[in-house]
Tab-separated table of C-alpha atoms and ligand atoms in Angstrom:
chain	number	residue	atom	x	y	z
A	27	LEU	CA	34.279	11.637	7.938
A	28	SER	CA	33.065	9.281	5.210
A	29	SER	CA	32.794	6.603	7.766
A	30	ARG	CA	29.407	8.208	9.061
A	31	ARG	CA	27.345	6.265	6.631
A	32	GLY	CA	29.889	3.561	6.018
A	33	PHE	CA	27.992	0.872	8.141
A	34	LEU	CA	24.937	1.270	5.973
A	35	LEU	CA	26.843	0.945	2.521
A	36	GLY	CA	29.014	-1.962	3.874
A	37	GLY	CA	31.978	-0.683	1.808
A	38	ALA	CA	30.096	-0.487	-1.457
A	39	ALA	CA	30.502	2.251	-3.839
A	40	ALA	CA	28.141	4.956	-2.797
A	41	VAL	CA	26.020	5.012	-5.944
A	42	GLY	CA	22.972	6.950	-5.913
A	43	ILE	CA	23.266	8.636	-2.553
A	44	VAL	CA	21.071	11.686	-2.345
A	45	ALA	CA	19.683	13.748	0.331
A	46	THR	CA	16.028	13.715	1.334
A	47	ARG	CA	15.535	16.530	3.819
A	48	GLY	CA	19.043	15.748	4.952
A	49	TRP	CA	18.593	12.082	5.089
A	50	PRO	CA	20.848	10.000	2.876
A	51	LEU	CA	19.090	7.643	0.728
A	52	VAL	CA	21.054	4.473	1.039
A	53	PRO	CA	21.398	2.299	-2.069
A	54	ALA	CA	19.603	-1.015	-1.367
A	55	ARG	CA	22.111	-4.103	-1.432
A	56	ALA	CA	22.261	-7.714	-0.879
A	57	TYR	CA	19.388	-10.183	0.047
A	58	ALA	CA	17.840	-13.385	-1.299
A	59	GLY	CA	14.588	-13.046	0.207
A	60	GLU	CA	12.440	-15.812	1.148
A	61	ILE	CA	10.575	-16.021	4.439
A	62	PRO	CA	9.745	-19.343	6.035
A	63	ALA	CA	6.040	-20.473	5.760
A	64	SER	CA	4.062	-21.274	8.755
A	65	GLY	CA	1.895	-23.809	6.798
A	66	SER	CA	-0.647	-23.681	9.589
A	67	SER	CA	-4.175	-22.116	10.014
A	68	ASP	CA	-3.779	-21.584	13.571
A	69	VAL	CA	-1.440	-18.686	14.076
A	70	VAL	CA	-0.154	-16.779	17.222
A	71	LEU	CA	1.209	-13.250	16.387
A	72	ARG	CA	2.912	-11.642	19.270
A	73	ALA	CA	3.312	-7.997	18.719
A	74	GLY	CA	6.295	-6.674	20.916
A	75	ALA	CA	9.867	-5.162	21.099
A	76	ALA	CA	12.542	-6.976	19.145
A	77	ARG	CA	15.962	-6.463	17.592
A	78	ALA	CA	16.564	-6.757	13.987
A	79	ASN	CA	19.519	-6.452	11.630
A	80	LEU	CA	18.165	-4.327	8.962
A	81	VAL	CA	21.521	-2.785	7.696
A	82	SER	CA	24.277	-5.135	6.436
A	83	ASN	CA	26.738	-4.370	9.341
A	84	PRO	CA	25.661	-6.788	12.224
A	85	ALA	CA	27.308	-4.484	14.706
A	86	TYR	CA	24.438	-2.113	14.388
A	87	PRO	CA	21.093	-4.192	15.228
A	88	THR	CA	17.897	-1.879	15.347
A	89	ASP	CA	15.248	-1.920	18.010
A	90	VAL	CA	11.962	-2.748	16.273
A	91	TRP	CA	8.608	-3.563	17.130
A	92	ALA	CA	7.655	-6.771	15.388
A	93	TYR	CA	5.464	-9.886	15.123
A	94	ASN	CA	6.807	-12.899	16.549
A	95	GLY	CA	10.405	-11.100	16.759
A	96	THR	CA	11.066	-10.751	13.254
A	97	VAL	CA	10.589	-8.182	10.379
A	98	PRO	CA	8.460	-8.944	8.601
A	99	GLY	CA	6.442	-11.066	10.969
A	100	SER	CA	5.854	-14.617	10.183
A	101	GLU	CA	4.506	-15.346	6.610
A	102	ILE	CA	1.073	-16.622	7.010
A	103	ARG	CA	0.345	-19.006	4.003
A	104	MET	CA	-3.049	-20.436	3.479
A	105	ARG	CA	-5.086	-21.956	0.738
A	106	GLN	CA	-8.187	-19.946	-0.742
A	107	GLY	CA	-11.495	-20.996	1.067
A	108	GLN	CA	-9.618	-21.917	4.210
A	109	ARG	CA	-10.512	-20.362	7.543
A	110	LEU	CA	-7.689	-18.340	9.335
A	111	ARG	CA	-7.592	-18.341	13.226
A	112	ALA	CA	-4.940	-15.914	14.278
A	113	ARG	CA	-4.466	-14.956	17.905
A	114	LEU	CA	-2.990	-11.381	18.565
A	115	VAL	CA	-1.072	-11.208	21.716
A	116	ASN	CA	-0.066	-7.740	22.645
A	117	ASN	CA	3.203	-7.434	24.296
A	118	LEU	CA	3.716	-3.739	23.335
A	119	SER	CA	3.310	-1.195	25.960
A	120	GLN	CA	0.285	0.334	24.061
A	121	GLU	CA	-3.013	-0.695	22.443
A	122	THR	CA	-2.875	-2.237	19.173
A	123	THR	CA	-4.899	-4.353	16.697
A	124	ILE	CA	-4.459	-6.208	13.475
A	125	HIS	CA	-5.971	-5.184	9.928
A	126	TRP	CA	-6.016	-7.807	7.311
A	127	HIS	CA	-5.088	-5.583	4.375
A	128	GLY	CA	-7.107	-6.658	1.405
A	129	ILE	CA	-8.834	-9.579	2.759
A	130	ARG	CA	-12.846	-9.302	2.617
A	131	VAL	CA	-13.395	-10.097	6.299
A	132	PRO	CA	-16.488	-9.528	8.366
A	133	ASN	CA	-16.662	-6.185	9.752
A	134	ALA	CA	-15.962	-7.264	13.427
A	135	MET	CA	-12.400	-8.808	12.104
A	136	ASP	CA	-11.173	-5.629	10.257
A	137	GLY	CA	-9.138	-4.435	13.203
A	138	VAL	CA	-9.932	-0.568	13.148
A	139	PRO	CA	-10.204	0.489	16.791
A	140	GLY	CA	-13.167	2.484	17.823
A	141	LEU	CA	-14.915	1.651	14.525
A	142	THR	CA	-14.937	-2.308	14.383
A	143	GLN	CA	-13.508	-3.453	17.569
A	144	THR	CA	-12.064	-2.153	21.023
A	145	ALA	CA	-8.263	-1.846	20.844
A	146	VAL	CA	-6.412	-4.596	22.455
A	147	LYS	CA	-4.680	-3.366	25.709
A	148	PRO	CA	-0.892	-4.165	26.736
A	149	GLY	CA	-1.080	-7.853	28.001
A	150	ASP	CA	-4.340	-8.675	26.381
A	151	SER	CA	-5.040	-10.866	23.314
A	152	PHE	CA	-7.712	-11.110	20.658
A	153	ASP	CA	-8.786	-13.881	18.499
A	154	TYR	CA	-9.286	-13.037	14.673
A	155	VAL	CA	-11.205	-15.800	12.829
A	156	PHE	CA	-12.444	-15.567	9.250
A	157	ASP	CA	-12.528	-17.232	5.841
A	158	LEU	CA	-10.151	-16.360	3.022
A	159	PRO	CA	-12.578	-15.892	0.001
A	160	ASP	CA	-10.058	-14.799	-2.534
A	161	ALA	CA	-6.523	-16.084	-3.467
A	162	GLY	CA	-3.610	-13.533	-3.797
A	163	THR	CA	-1.056	-11.482	-2.058
A	164	TYR	CA	-2.269	-9.709	1.194
A	165	TRP	CA	-0.672	-8.541	4.332
A	166	TYR	CA	-1.509	-7.616	7.827
A	167	HIS	CA	-0.737	-4.691	10.026
A	168	PRO	CA	-1.740	-2.623	13.015
A	169	HIS	CA	-4.392	-0.213	12.663
A	170	ALA	CA	-3.649	1.784	16.023
A	171	ASN	CA	-0.965	4.448	16.110
A	172	THR	CA	-0.282	3.112	12.705
A	173	THR	CA	2.288	5.517	11.708
A	174	GLU	CA	4.450	4.502	14.580
A	175	GLN	CA	3.552	0.730	14.956
A	176	LEU	CA	3.791	-0.046	11.381
A	177	GLY	CA	6.731	2.397	10.955
A	178	ARG	CA	8.666	0.409	13.647
A	179	GLY	CA	8.112	-2.991	11.870
A	180	LEU	CA	4.671	-4.444	12.681
A	181	TYR	CA	3.729	-5.946	9.360
A	182	GLY	CA	3.763	-9.272	7.752
A	183	PRO	CA	2.659	-11.066	4.448
A	184	LEU	CA	-0.470	-13.071	4.188
A	185	ILE	CA	-0.286	-15.238	1.162
A	186	VAL	CA	-3.539	-17.090	-0.071
A	187	GLU	CA	-2.650	-19.783	-2.538
A	188	GLU	CA	-5.014	-20.482	-5.426
A	189	ALA	CA	-6.999	-23.720	-5.517
A	190	GLU	CA	-4.901	-24.554	-8.576
A	191	PRO	CA	-1.616	-23.174	-8.081
A	192	LEU	CA	0.256	-21.334	-10.918
A	193	ARG	CA	3.125	-23.436	-12.448
A	194	VAL	CA	6.429	-21.639	-11.679
A	195	ASP	CA	9.850	-22.782	-10.780
A	196	ARG	CA	10.187	-20.757	-7.651
A	197	GLU	CA	8.214	-17.894	-5.816
A	198	LEU	CA	9.638	-14.941	-4.080
A	199	VAL	CA	7.883	-12.619	-1.646
A	200	TRP	CA	9.508	-9.284	-1.311
A	201	MET	CA	8.006	-7.075	1.212
A	202	LEU	CA	9.390	-3.498	0.621
A	203	ASP	CA	10.020	-0.905	3.341
A	204	ASP	CA	11.994	2.047	4.101
A	205	TRP	CA	13.200	3.298	7.614
A	206	ARG	CA	14.422	6.544	8.844
A	207	LEU	CA	17.690	5.595	10.834
A	208	ASP	CA	20.364	7.541	12.370
A	209	GLU	CA	23.998	6.667	12.222
A	210	THR	CA	23.822	3.882	14.707
A	211	ALA	CA	20.906	2.473	12.787
A	212	ALA	CA	18.367	3.433	15.519
A	213	ILE	CA	14.977	4.252	14.476
A	214	ASP	CA	14.114	8.165	14.271
A	215	ASN	CA	11.513	8.809	17.061
A	216	GLY	CA	9.729	11.838	15.390
A	217	PHE	CA	6.658	9.988	14.234
A	218	ASN	CA	3.804	12.233	12.988
A	219	ALA	CA	6.201	15.044	12.104
A	220	MET	CA	4.115	17.897	10.769
A	221	HIS	CA	6.395	18.186	7.724
A	222	ASP	CA	5.745	14.543	6.988
A	223	VAL	CA	1.965	15.069	7.404
A	224	GLY	CA	1.695	18.071	5.267
A	225	HIS	CA	4.216	16.692	2.451
A	226	ALA	CA	4.958	13.170	1.132
A	227	GLY	CA	4.642	11.172	4.378
A	228	ARG	CA	7.543	9.770	6.445
A	229	ILE	CA	10.079	8.849	3.816
A	230	GLY	CA	13.120	6.850	5.070
A	231	ASN	CA	16.730	6.768	4.319
A	232	VAL	CA	17.210	2.774	4.221
A	233	VAL	CA	15.231	0.613	1.858
A	234	THR	CA	14.761	-2.883	3.014
A	235	ILE	CA	13.333	-6.098	1.428
A	236	ASN	CA	11.939	-8.548	3.914
A	237	GLY	CA	13.646	-6.583	6.668
A	238	LYS	CA	17.088	-6.517	5.194
A	239	VAL	CA	19.102	-4.165	3.120
A	240	PRO	CA	18.879	-6.388	-0.048
A	241	ASP	CA	21.543	-8.359	-1.529
A	242	ASP	CA	21.896	-9.961	-4.918
A	243	VAL	CA	19.414	-12.655	-5.632
A	244	THR	CA	20.736	-15.711	-7.573
A	245	VAL	CA	18.327	-16.974	-10.449
A	246	ARG	CA	19.021	-19.570	-12.997
A	247	PRO	CA	18.778	-19.474	-16.659
A	248	GLY	CA	15.391	-20.022	-18.082
A	249	GLU	CA	13.879	-20.168	-14.485
A	250	ARG	CA	10.295	-18.935	-14.118
A	251	ILE	CA	9.908	-16.885	-11.002
A	252	ARG	CA	6.580	-15.549	-9.434
A	253	LEU	CA	7.616	-12.302	-7.570
A	254	ARG	CA	5.044	-11.222	-5.116
A	255	LEU	CA	5.750	-7.313	-4.335
A	256	LEU	CA	4.125	-5.715	-1.339
A	257	ASN	CA	4.950	-2.016	-0.297
A	258	ALA	CA	4.806	-1.738	3.524
A	259	ALA	CA	6.504	1.694	3.778
A	260	ASN	CA	4.628	4.541	5.584
A	261	GLY	CA	5.117	6.953	2.690
A	262	ARG	CA	7.460	5.800	0.160
A	263	ILE	CA	6.241	5.053	-3.419
A	264	PHE	CA	8.426	2.707	-5.512
A	265	ALA	CA	8.733	3.044	-9.281
A	266	LEU	CA	10.489	-0.160	-10.209
A	267	ASP	CA	12.364	-0.550	-13.406
A	268	PHE	CA	12.860	-4.122	-14.620
A	269	ALA	CA	14.902	-3.259	-17.566
A	270	GLY	CA	15.801	-6.266	-19.623
A	271	LEU	CA	13.620	-8.840	-17.506
A	272	ALA	CA	10.152	-7.746	-19.239
A	273	PRO	CA	8.047	-9.145	-16.418
A	274	THR	CA	4.296	-9.881	-16.869
A	275	VAL	CA	1.765	-8.530	-14.384
A	276	ILE	CA	-0.551	-11.468	-13.245
A	277	ALA	CA	-2.296	-9.869	-10.298
A	278	LEU	CA	-2.793	-6.430	-8.661
A	279	ASP	CA	-3.588	-6.221	-4.848
A	280	GLY	CA	-3.914	-10.001	-4.848
A	281	HIS	CA	-6.644	-10.110	-7.738
A	282	PRO	CA	-5.881	-11.715	-11.013
A	283	VAL	CA	-5.633	-9.494	-13.994
A	284	THR	CA	-5.259	-10.407	-17.688
A	285	PRO	CA	-1.487	-11.220	-17.942
A	286	HIS	CA	0.176	-8.258	-19.492
A	287	ALA	CA	3.494	-6.598	-19.775
A	288	LEU	CA	3.947	-3.449	-17.791
A	289	ASP	CA	1.878	-0.709	-19.455
A	290	THR	CA	4.219	1.985	-18.144
A	291	PRO	CA	7.994	1.857	-18.164
A	292	MET	CA	8.141	1.323	-14.316
A	293	LEU	CA	5.915	-0.400	-12.071
A	294	LEU	CA	4.340	2.174	-9.651
A	295	LEU	CA	3.770	0.625	-6.189
A	296	GLY	CA	2.407	3.093	-3.456
A	297	PRO	CA	2.150	2.287	0.268
A	298	GLY	CA	-0.241	-0.695	0.651
A	299	MET	CA	-0.312	-1.796	-2.938
A	300	ARG	CA	0.671	-5.206	-4.160
A	301	CYS	CA	1.659	-6.664	-7.485
A	302	ASP	CA	2.419	-10.263	-8.591
A	303	LEU	CA	4.828	-10.544	-11.546
A	304	VAL	CA	6.047	-13.474	-13.547
A	305	ILE	CA	9.673	-13.090	-14.691
A	306	ASP	CA	11.275	-15.601	-17.152
A	307	VAL	CA	14.995	-15.475	-16.762
A	308	PRO	CA	16.522	-15.356	-20.148
A	309	VAL	CA	18.460	-18.474	-21.062
A	310	SER	CA	21.443	-16.505	-22.650
A	311	GLY	CA	22.905	-12.983	-22.860
A	312	LYS	CA	23.072	-10.765	-19.939
A	313	THR	CA	23.662	-12.307	-16.493
A	314	SER	CA	22.980	-9.218	-14.196
A	315	PHE	CA	19.558	-7.537	-13.972
A	316	PRO	CA	19.368	-4.607	-11.492
A	317	VAL	CA	15.981	-3.898	-10.352
A	318	MET	CA	16.030	-0.015	-10.184
A	319	ASP	CA	13.731	2.241	-8.164
A	320	ARG	CA	13.238	5.382	-10.068
A	321	PHE	CA	10.546	7.317	-8.279
A	322	TYR	CA	12.390	10.176	-6.836
A	323	ASP	CA	14.030	12.409	-9.338
A	324	GLY	CA	17.713	12.013	-9.442
A	325	MET	CA	17.610	9.403	-6.843
A	326	GLU	CA	17.605	6.284	-8.631
A	327	ASN	CA	18.683	3.357	-6.604
A	328	THR	CA	19.279	-0.277	-7.126
A	329	LEU	CA	16.703	-2.254	-5.218
A	330	ALA	CA	18.153	-5.585	-5.744
A	331	THR	CA	20.144	-7.336	-8.588
A	332	LEU	CA	19.055	-10.654	-9.987
A	333	VAL	CA	22.278	-12.444	-11.091
A	334	VAL	CA	22.017	-15.291	-13.332
A	335	ALA	CA	24.007	-18.394	-12.421
A	336	GLY	CA	24.201	-22.122	-12.622
A	337	ALA	CA	22.925	-24.680	-15.030
A	338	ALA	CA	19.960	-23.519	-17.120
A	339	VAL	CA	16.605	-24.874	-16.012
A	340	ARG	CA	15.405	-25.361	-19.417
A	341	ASP	CA	16.825	-24.473	-22.961
A	342	ARG	CA	14.059	-21.895	-23.655
A	343	VAL	CA	11.743	-19.893	-21.518
A	344	ALA	CA	8.687	-21.596	-20.302
A	345	ASP	CA	5.414	-21.064	-22.114
A	346	TRP	CA	2.972	-22.294	-19.479
A	347	ASP	CA	-0.138	-20.374	-19.022
A	348	MET	CA	-0.001	-17.525	-16.707
A	349	ALA	CA	-3.651	-16.637	-16.418
A	350	LEU	CA	-4.997	-16.964	-12.733
A	351	LYS	CA	-8.728	-17.997	-12.093
A	352	PRO	CA	-10.691	-14.866	-10.970
A	353	ASN	CA	-11.673	-14.345	-7.537
A	354	PRO	CA	-15.284	-14.675	-6.654
A	355	LEU	CA	-16.109	-10.939	-6.797
A	356	PRO	CA	-19.622	-9.709	-7.622
A	357	GLU	CA	-19.697	-7.614	-10.689
A	358	PRO	CA	-20.870	-4.078	-10.245
A	359	ASP	CA	-24.028	-2.951	-11.781
A	360	LEU	CA	-23.530	0.637	-13.015
A	361	ASP	CA	-26.954	1.332	-13.965
A	362	GLN	CA	-28.176	0.730	-10.444
A	363	ALA	CA	-25.156	2.563	-8.783
A	364	ILE	CA	-25.226	5.126	-6.066
A	365	ARG	CA	-22.738	7.805	-7.220
A	366	GLN	CA	-20.576	9.987	-5.037
A	367	ASN	CA	-17.628	12.204	-5.489
A	368	LEU	CA	-14.744	12.093	-2.907
A	369	ILE	CA	-12.691	15.447	-3.127
A	370	TYR	CA	-9.315	15.167	-1.473
A	371	SER	CA	-7.834	18.551	-0.686
A	372	GLY	CA	-5.205	20.128	1.591
A	373	GLY	CA	-1.542	19.532	2.065
A	374	MET	CA	1.413	21.997	1.128
A	375	MET	CA	0.510	23.693	-2.295
A	376	GLY	CA	-2.863	22.214	-2.379
A	377	ASP	CA	-4.590	25.377	-3.249
A	378	MET	CA	-2.890	25.644	-6.733
A	379	ILE	CA	-4.267	22.264	-7.736
A	380	LEU	CA	-7.711	22.747	-6.256
A	381	GLN	CA	-7.806	26.122	-8.188
A	382	GLN	CA	-7.056	24.419	-11.429
A	383	MET	CA	-9.618	21.747	-10.939
A	384	ILE	CA	-11.952	24.616	-10.279
A	385	LYS	CA	-11.058	26.450	-13.125
A	386	SER	CA	-11.251	23.399	-15.681
A	387	ARG	CA	-14.728	22.775	-13.863
A	388	HIS	CA	-13.900	19.289	-12.753
A	389	ILE	CA	-14.897	20.482	-9.408
A	390	THR	CA	-17.616	22.990	-9.289
A	391	PRO	CA	-19.004	25.392	-6.607
A	392	GLU	CA	-22.094	23.367	-6.447
A	393	MET	CA	-20.144	20.285	-5.543
A	394	LEU	CA	-18.344	22.042	-2.811
A	395	GLY	CA	-21.393	23.944	-1.448
A	396	HIS	CA	-23.267	20.573	-1.302
A	397	MET	CA	-20.416	19.471	0.849
A	398	GLY	CA	-20.879	22.195	3.420
A	399	VAL	CA	-17.661	24.167	2.177
A	400	ASP	CA	-18.201	27.897	2.560
A	401	VAL	CA	-18.274	29.131	-1.282
A	402	SER	CA	-19.625	32.664	-0.394
A	403	GLY	CA	-16.372	34.336	-1.609
A	404	ALA	CA	-17.198	32.983	-5.161
A	405	THR	CA	-17.880	36.132	-7.393
A	406	GLY	CA	-20.175	34.463	-9.867
A	407	SER	CA	-21.116	31.053	-11.557
A	408	GLY	CA	-17.973	28.907	-11.400
A	409	ASP	CA	-15.564	31.784	-10.578
A	410	MET	CA	-14.258	30.046	-7.612
A	411	ALA	CA	-10.583	30.777	-8.568
A	412	GLY	CA	-10.618	34.399	-7.126
A	413	MET	CA	-8.324	34.805	-4.094
A	414	GLY	CA	-11.255	35.744	-1.708
A	415	GLY	CA	-13.321	32.798	-2.549
A	416	MET	CA	-10.257	30.511	-2.186
A	417	ALA	CA	-9.245	31.808	1.120
A	418	ASN	CA	-12.990	31.454	2.472
A	419	MET	CA	-12.967	27.999	1.185
A	420	MET	CA	-9.765	26.982	2.628
A	421	ARG	CA	-10.725	28.475	6.056
A	422	SER	CA	-13.885	26.373	5.992
A	423	MET	CA	-12.139	23.170	4.886
A	424	PHE	CA	-9.203	23.481	7.643
A	425	GLY	CA	-10.712	25.433	10.335
A	426	ALA	CA	-10.228	22.367	12.673
A	427	GLY	CA	-6.503	22.698	12.127
A	428	ASN	CA	-6.513	19.661	9.794
A	429	VAL	CA	-3.940	19.444	7.132
A	430	TRP	CA	-6.033	17.336	4.737
A	431	ALA	CA	-9.813	17.067	4.096
A	432	VAL	CA	-12.188	14.821	2.210
A	433	ASN	CA	-15.199	16.539	0.933
A	434	GLY	CA	-14.317	19.760	2.877
A	435	ARG	CA	-13.869	17.991	6.315
A	436	ASP	CA	-12.050	15.430	8.274
A	437	PRO	CA	-14.708	12.633	8.550
A	438	ASP	CA	-12.658	10.797	10.961
A	439	ARG	CA	-12.372	13.572	13.289
A	440	ASP	CA	-15.591	15.459	12.921
A	441	GLY	CA	-17.679	12.634	13.837
A	442	ASP	CA	-20.606	13.519	11.657
A	443	GLY	CA	-21.127	10.355	9.916
A	444	PRO	CA	-19.980	8.276	6.876
A	445	LEU	CA	-18.862	9.931	3.563
A	446	VAL	CA	-21.350	7.591	1.763
A	447	THR	CA	-24.200	5.167	3.066
A	448	VAL	CA	-25.100	2.261	0.781
A	449	ASP	CA	-27.572	-0.449	0.919
A	450	ARG	CA	-26.255	-3.958	1.021
A	451	GLY	CA	-25.963	-5.459	-2.421
A	452	GLN	CA	-26.053	-1.993	-4.135
A	453	THR	CA	-23.138	-0.923	-6.557
A	454	CYS	CA	-21.167	2.098	-5.238
A	455	HIS	CA	-19.608	4.283	-7.915
A	456	LEU	CA	-17.104	6.585	-6.553
A	457	THR	CA	-15.142	9.396	-8.261
A	458	LEU	CA	-12.104	10.120	-6.395
A	459	MET	CA	-10.690	13.645	-7.085
A	460	ASN	CA	-7.038	14.585	-6.176
A	461	ALA	CA	-7.152	18.276	-5.537
A	462	THR	CA	-3.754	18.294	-3.994
A	463	ALA	CA	-0.206	18.479	-5.156
A	464	TRP	CA	0.787	14.970	-3.811
A	465	LEU	CA	0.278	11.404	-4.760
A	466	HIS	CA	-2.230	9.351	-2.750
A	467	PRO	CA	-2.792	5.540	-2.501
A	468	ILE	CA	-6.509	5.511	-1.445
A	469	HIS	CA	-7.235	2.251	0.232
A	470	LEU	CA	-10.843	0.804	0.834
A	471	HIS	CA	-11.515	-1.623	3.622
A	472	GLY	CA	-13.689	-4.860	3.308
A	473	HIS	CA	-14.106	-4.772	-0.378
A	474	ALA	CA	-12.038	-4.977	-3.708
A	475	PHE	CA	-13.200	-2.403	-6.295
A	476	ARG	CA	-12.923	-2.243	-10.094
A	477	LEU	CA	-10.725	0.449	-11.505
A	478	LEU	CA	-12.736	1.841	-14.231
A	479	ALA	CA	-11.165	5.169	-15.591
A	480	ARG	CA	-8.559	7.755	-15.005
A	481	ASN	CA	-9.475	11.365	-16.136
A	482	ASP	CA	-12.545	9.806	-18.172
A	483	VAL	CA	-10.322	7.496	-19.951
A	484	ALA	CA	-11.048	3.748	-19.359
A	485	VAL	CA	-8.363	1.997	-17.686
A	486	PRO	CA	-7.011	-1.269	-19.525
A	487	TYR	CA	-8.174	-4.572	-18.069
A	488	GLN	CA	-10.331	-2.502	-15.251
A	489	PRO	CA	-8.468	-4.537	-12.621
A	490	TRP	CA	-9.911	-5.496	-9.188
A	491	ILE	CA	-7.742	-3.682	-6.666
A	492	ASP	CA	-8.128	-2.275	-3.069
A	493	THR	CA	-5.717	0.520	-3.125
A	494	VAL	CA	-5.636	3.072	-6.017
A	495	LEU	CA	-2.593	5.525	-6.617
A	496	ILE	CA	-3.935	9.003	-7.533
A	497	ALA	CA	-1.752	11.626	-9.160
A	498	PRO	CA	-2.148	15.421	-8.405
A	499	GLY	CA	-5.253	16.628	-10.282
A	500	GLU	CA	-6.251	13.372	-11.329
A	501	ARG	CA	-9.728	11.976	-11.158
A	502	VAL	CA	-10.340	8.199	-10.844
A	503	GLU	CA	-13.585	6.192	-11.064
A	504	ILE	CA	-14.014	3.007	-9.084
A	505	ALA	CA	-16.941	0.682	-8.460
A	506	PHE	CA	-17.672	-2.224	-6.218
A	507	VAL	CA	-21.021	-4.036	-4.980
A	508	ALA	CA	-21.243	-3.071	-1.403
A	509	ASP	CA	-21.813	-6.629	-0.342
A	510	ASN	CA	-20.123	-6.452	3.109
A	511	PRO	CA	-22.252	-5.006	5.937
A	512	GLY	CA	-20.550	-2.435	8.442
A	513	ASP	CA	-18.472	0.570	8.548
A	514	TRP	CA	-15.470	0.544	6.329
A	515	LEU	CA	-12.597	3.128	6.207
A	516	ILE	CA	-11.503	4.508	2.884
A	517	HIS	CA	-8.152	6.321	3.480
A	518	CYS	CA	-4.857	7.260	2.303
A	519	HIS	CA	-2.278	4.658	2.851
A	520	ILE	CA	0.393	7.344	3.333
A	521	LEU	CA	-0.054	6.891	6.942
A	522	GLU	CA	0.894	10.407	7.856
A	523	HIS	CA	-1.921	11.755	5.385
A	524	LYS	CA	-4.307	9.503	7.130
A	525	VAL	CA	-3.147	11.051	10.571
A	526	GLY	CA	-3.701	14.545	8.954
A	527	GLY	CA	-7.253	13.906	8.040
A	528	MET	CA	-7.385	11.926	4.833
A	529	SER	CA	-9.884	9.187	5.979
A	530	GLY	CA	-13.603	8.480	6.046
A	531	VAL	CA	-16.198	5.787	6.351
A	532	ILE	CA	-18.288	4.161	3.917
A	533	ARG	CA	-21.312	2.459	5.697
A	534	VAL	CA	-22.972	-0.624	4.127
A	535	LEU	CA	-26.192	-1.316	5.657
B	4	LIG	CU1	-3.580	-1.352	5.053
B	4	LIG	CU2	-6.641	0.890	6.656
B	4	LIG	O1	-4.902	-0.285	5.971
B	5	LIG	CU1	-2.145	10.672	0.904
């Protein structure tokens, strides 16, 4: 009876197994994760079927889709300012593309089928060629049938090294993912399930680092490690607890930030997001440091354990500078900015939060009326909270059968043009309002933006990022100079939410 999950656990104590809609969450174990560098600027990425050993038991390989046969796909490692030439060869039985997540590419290289290119047919190939203006931790993945293609293993890291590299003893790249596997370690075929679309996305039952259920990572006393974290999961949010290790955040979504300790007890990493940490391994004391994921209540889970062993690298921790040189991003000019609200609504239990935001006047009937939402049921100025008004509004927002809406519609599907049109070079200031009961990592293509404020409170360090995690009821202000012409997606990186309508276009003229 208990052997049903035995292969996943590899005989380890079943710590932290919990049910997620009947899926056991398997505690992460075992893996010292480094992936080989390609070292070349000319890369061929063949997307196709492959087999991978995701779980610890080699008797249960998993049929995956992968780049060059491995999960993650080949690490692409380049220098800032270099030109990347990457040929996508489509050996899948369906159309695909590659999106270079976080890289400020020319629009035609952005990999969005139907928007920036024609999808690459089975058997065909496509050459992506672009410069790498920014150093940092980036990644690549398909943007066609993304829930399934990414969910089956098509993704890889793209590391752009600084012109003057940061001094560390060792660098680790951890690409986090989760998988929904059955008892033979086969991938569950139910992509785009309505329940996943309307709730938290497709949450898996097996967590991997670099395509493996993680093992212990051996580190040495006094060693300085740069840990590049990437979340490649469809829907899973990680809340990482590095208790005892006191990591320093040096970059977010690739871009340098003033080095600082975590400002929350845990590092929140939503789908699509990256974080670079510097970890100084203590020279004495504890020798085992579990990195815990505590996002899901009562489901805390050891992601991996850093085990200190061997001779000390030095007798006290390094004190080398951790500040990275900023990337060449144009500074927003808020006085000249075009300003736009993006109101995200829908999903299960969404009307509650929308009602609260209307009651608190953070969202007004004027705003919604302006967006073409039917506010005729409103009984007076600001009284949108009445049931009749609410029902009308919901009907007009989701009449097309969509689950999620941006400004009262699914701009992707409705086909009535961009959410925002900006002149090239103008600053775009967006207020993103999460009027839903769910968290959303909202990702902008083609640009990085400054994160200015959350609920009217200035964010420390105002980091440059490309994906911002927004809590239910939260209002987030971002700004960027729209210097990259073209049509750029802005969408939720919980891929099932994007399928359900949480997506739109920003047009830079
Ligand atoms: Cu990483 Cu439009 O996505
Ligand atoms: Cu979302």
